[in-house]
GROMACS .gro file of C-alpha atoms in nm:
model
  117
    1MET     CA    1   0.300   4.286  -2.356
    2GLN     CA    2   0.484   4.370  -2.648
    3TYR     CA    3   0.329   4.643  -2.844
    4ARG     CA    4   0.398   4.913  -3.159
    5LEU     CA    5   0.252   5.202  -3.225
    6GLU     CA    6   0.221   5.396  -3.517
    7TRP     CA    7   0.175   5.746  -3.419
    8ARG     CA    8  -0.028   5.996  -3.693
    9VAL     CA    9  -0.098   5.787  -4.063
   10LYS     CA   10  -0.179   5.946  -4.326
   11SER     CA   11  -0.508   5.965  -4.438
   12GLU     CA   12  -0.672   6.132  -4.740
   13ASP     CA   13  -0.929   6.362  -4.583
   14PRO     CA   14  -0.721   6.631  -4.386
   15ASP     CA   15  -0.950   6.641  -4.104
   16ILE     CA   16  -0.881   6.286  -4.026
   17ILE     CA   17  -0.576   6.112  -3.799
   18PHE     CA   18  -0.509   5.763  -3.739
   19HIS     CA   19  -0.319   5.595  -3.504
   20ASN     CA   20  -0.285   5.219  -3.523
   21LEU     CA   21  -0.145   5.057  -3.206
   22TYR     CA   22  -0.028   4.673  -3.287
   23PHE     CA   23  -0.049   4.372  -3.011
   24ASN     CA   24   0.091   3.991  -3.072
   25THR     CA   25  -0.291   3.922  -3.128
   26PHE     CA   26  -0.514   4.224  -3.204
   27LYS     CA   27  -0.497   4.578  -3.297
   28ILE     CA   28  -0.662   4.866  -3.194
   29ASN     CA   29  -0.700   5.153  -3.462
   30ILE     CA   30  -0.795   5.496  -3.362
   31ILE     CA   31  -0.929   5.739  -3.567
   32GLU     CA   32  -0.928   6.129  -3.456
   33ARG     CA   33  -1.127   6.350  -3.646
   34TYR     CA   34  -1.019   6.777  -3.630
   35GLY     CA   35  -1.257   7.042  -3.704
   36LYS     CA   36  -1.150   7.425  -3.694
   37ASN     CA   37  -1.195   7.634  -3.419
   38SER     CA   38  -1.294   8.035  -3.465
   39LYS     CA   39  -0.901   8.089  -3.539
   40GLY     CA   40  -0.881   7.868  -3.782
   41TYR     CA   41  -0.657   7.596  -3.544
   42PRO     CA   42  -0.783   7.226  -3.526
   43LYS     CA   43  -0.983   7.123  -3.257
   44LEU     CA   44  -1.037   6.779  -3.197
   45LEU     CA   45  -1.396   6.669  -3.226
   46GLU     CA   46  -1.436   6.281  -3.235
   47VAL     CA   47  -1.270   5.972  -3.136
   48LEU     CA   48  -1.356   5.629  -3.226
   49PHE     CA   49  -1.177   5.296  -3.125
   50LYS     CA   50  -1.196   4.954  -3.316
   51VAL     CA   51  -1.062   4.661  -3.244
   52ARG     CA   52  -0.897   4.374  -3.492
   53THR     CA   53  -0.767   4.106  -3.544
   54LEU     CA   54  -0.442   4.091  -3.710
   55ASP     CA   55  -0.620   3.948  -4.016
   56ASP     CA   56  -0.819   4.289  -4.024
   57GLU     CA   57  -1.098   4.132  -3.930
   58LEU     CA   58  -1.344   4.357  -3.667
   59MET     CA   59  -1.397   4.213  -3.328
   60MET     CA   60  -1.795   4.320  -3.196
   61LYS     CA   61  -1.816   4.458  -2.891
   62LYS     CA   62  -2.016   4.313  -2.592
   63ASP     CA   63  -2.320   4.515  -2.737
   64GLY     CA   64  -2.255   4.347  -3.093
   65SER     CA   65  -2.112   4.723  -3.274
   66GLY     CA   66  -1.812   4.737  -3.388
   67ARG     CA   67  -1.668   5.063  -3.245
   68VAL     CA   68  -1.636   5.287  -2.966
   69ARG     CA   69  -1.684   5.629  -2.986
   70VAL     CA   70  -1.505   5.832  -2.639
   71ARG     CA   71  -1.693   6.021  -2.455
   72HIS     CA   72  -1.733   6.263  -2.173
   73GLU     CA   73  -1.463   6.271  -1.929
   74LEU     CA   74  -1.274   5.997  -2.115
   75PHE     CA   75  -1.308   6.257  -2.423
   76ALA     CA   76  -1.152   6.480  -2.216
   77ARG     CA   77  -0.867   6.266  -2.027
   78TYR     CA   78  -0.787   6.151  -2.382
   79LYS     CA   79  -0.727   6.515  -2.550
   80GLU     CA   80  -0.510   6.551  -2.256
   81ILE     CA   81  -0.282   6.316  -2.322
   82VAL     CA   82  -0.280   6.337  -2.689
   83LYS     CA   83  -0.192   6.722  -2.663
   84GLU     CA   84   0.100   6.644  -2.396
   85LEU     CA   85   0.228   6.356  -2.628
   86GLN     CA   86   0.249   6.649  -2.924
   87PHE     CA   87   0.426   6.870  -2.773
   88LYS     CA   88   0.646   6.671  -2.529
   89ASN     CA   89   1.024   6.766  -2.637
   90LYS     CA   90   1.152   6.438  -2.873
   91TYR     CA   91   1.481   6.456  -2.699
   92GLN     CA   92   1.310   6.393  -2.364
   93ARG     CA   93   1.279   6.026  -2.442
   94GLN     CA   94   1.235   5.881  -2.107
   95ASN     CA   95   0.933   6.134  -2.043
   96ARG     CA   96   0.828   6.038  -2.382
   97LYS     CA   97   0.830   5.679  -2.331
   98VAL     CA   98   0.598   5.762  -1.966
   99LEU     CA   99   0.366   5.950  -2.173
  100GLU     CA  100   0.320   5.664  -2.416
  101GLN     CA  101   0.295   5.420  -2.187
  102GLU     CA  102  -0.016   5.633  -2.032
  103TYR     CA  103  -0.174   5.660  -2.319
  104ILE     CA  104  -0.163   5.200  -2.431
  105ASP     CA  105  -0.269   5.176  -2.057
  106PHE     CA  106  -0.550   5.440  -2.132
  107LEU     CA  107  -0.632   5.267  -2.458
  108LEU     CA  108  -0.638   4.910  -2.307
  109LEU     CA  109  -0.863   5.040  -2.042
  110ILE     CA  110  -1.187   5.167  -2.279
  111VAL     CA  111  -1.094   4.814  -2.453
  112ILE     CA  112  -1.122   4.579  -2.174
  113LYS     CA  113  -1.474   4.782  -2.067
  114ASN     CA  114  -1.595   4.726  -2.387
  115TYR     CA  115  -1.469   4.445  -2.570
  116ASN     CA  116  -1.443   4.050  -2.477
  117ILE     CA  117  -1.058   3.994  -2.494
   0.00000   0.00000   0.00000
């Protein structure tokens, strides 16, 4: 399956970061909300997913809502994957591709569990 990942799309709010994952027939919008920890460093507080058609029409989940909030053990796993992706040396292309594929697989797992695709 072909995909294109847009990593860290800028937003007007410095505490919100967007990622977009495009496939042939749909796209996944990932919204990360950050806050500051006690030392002033950014801390990931919340992750939301929205699945849209390529025409930007929001697809509804099985329960009728339009977004997925990542919680509990899935949230912990998401934080681990993103941390590895952010801090890996960009010159290690092979390892980066493996991590990126793990990120894609994780997102697809959440989409398959929550949407009728």
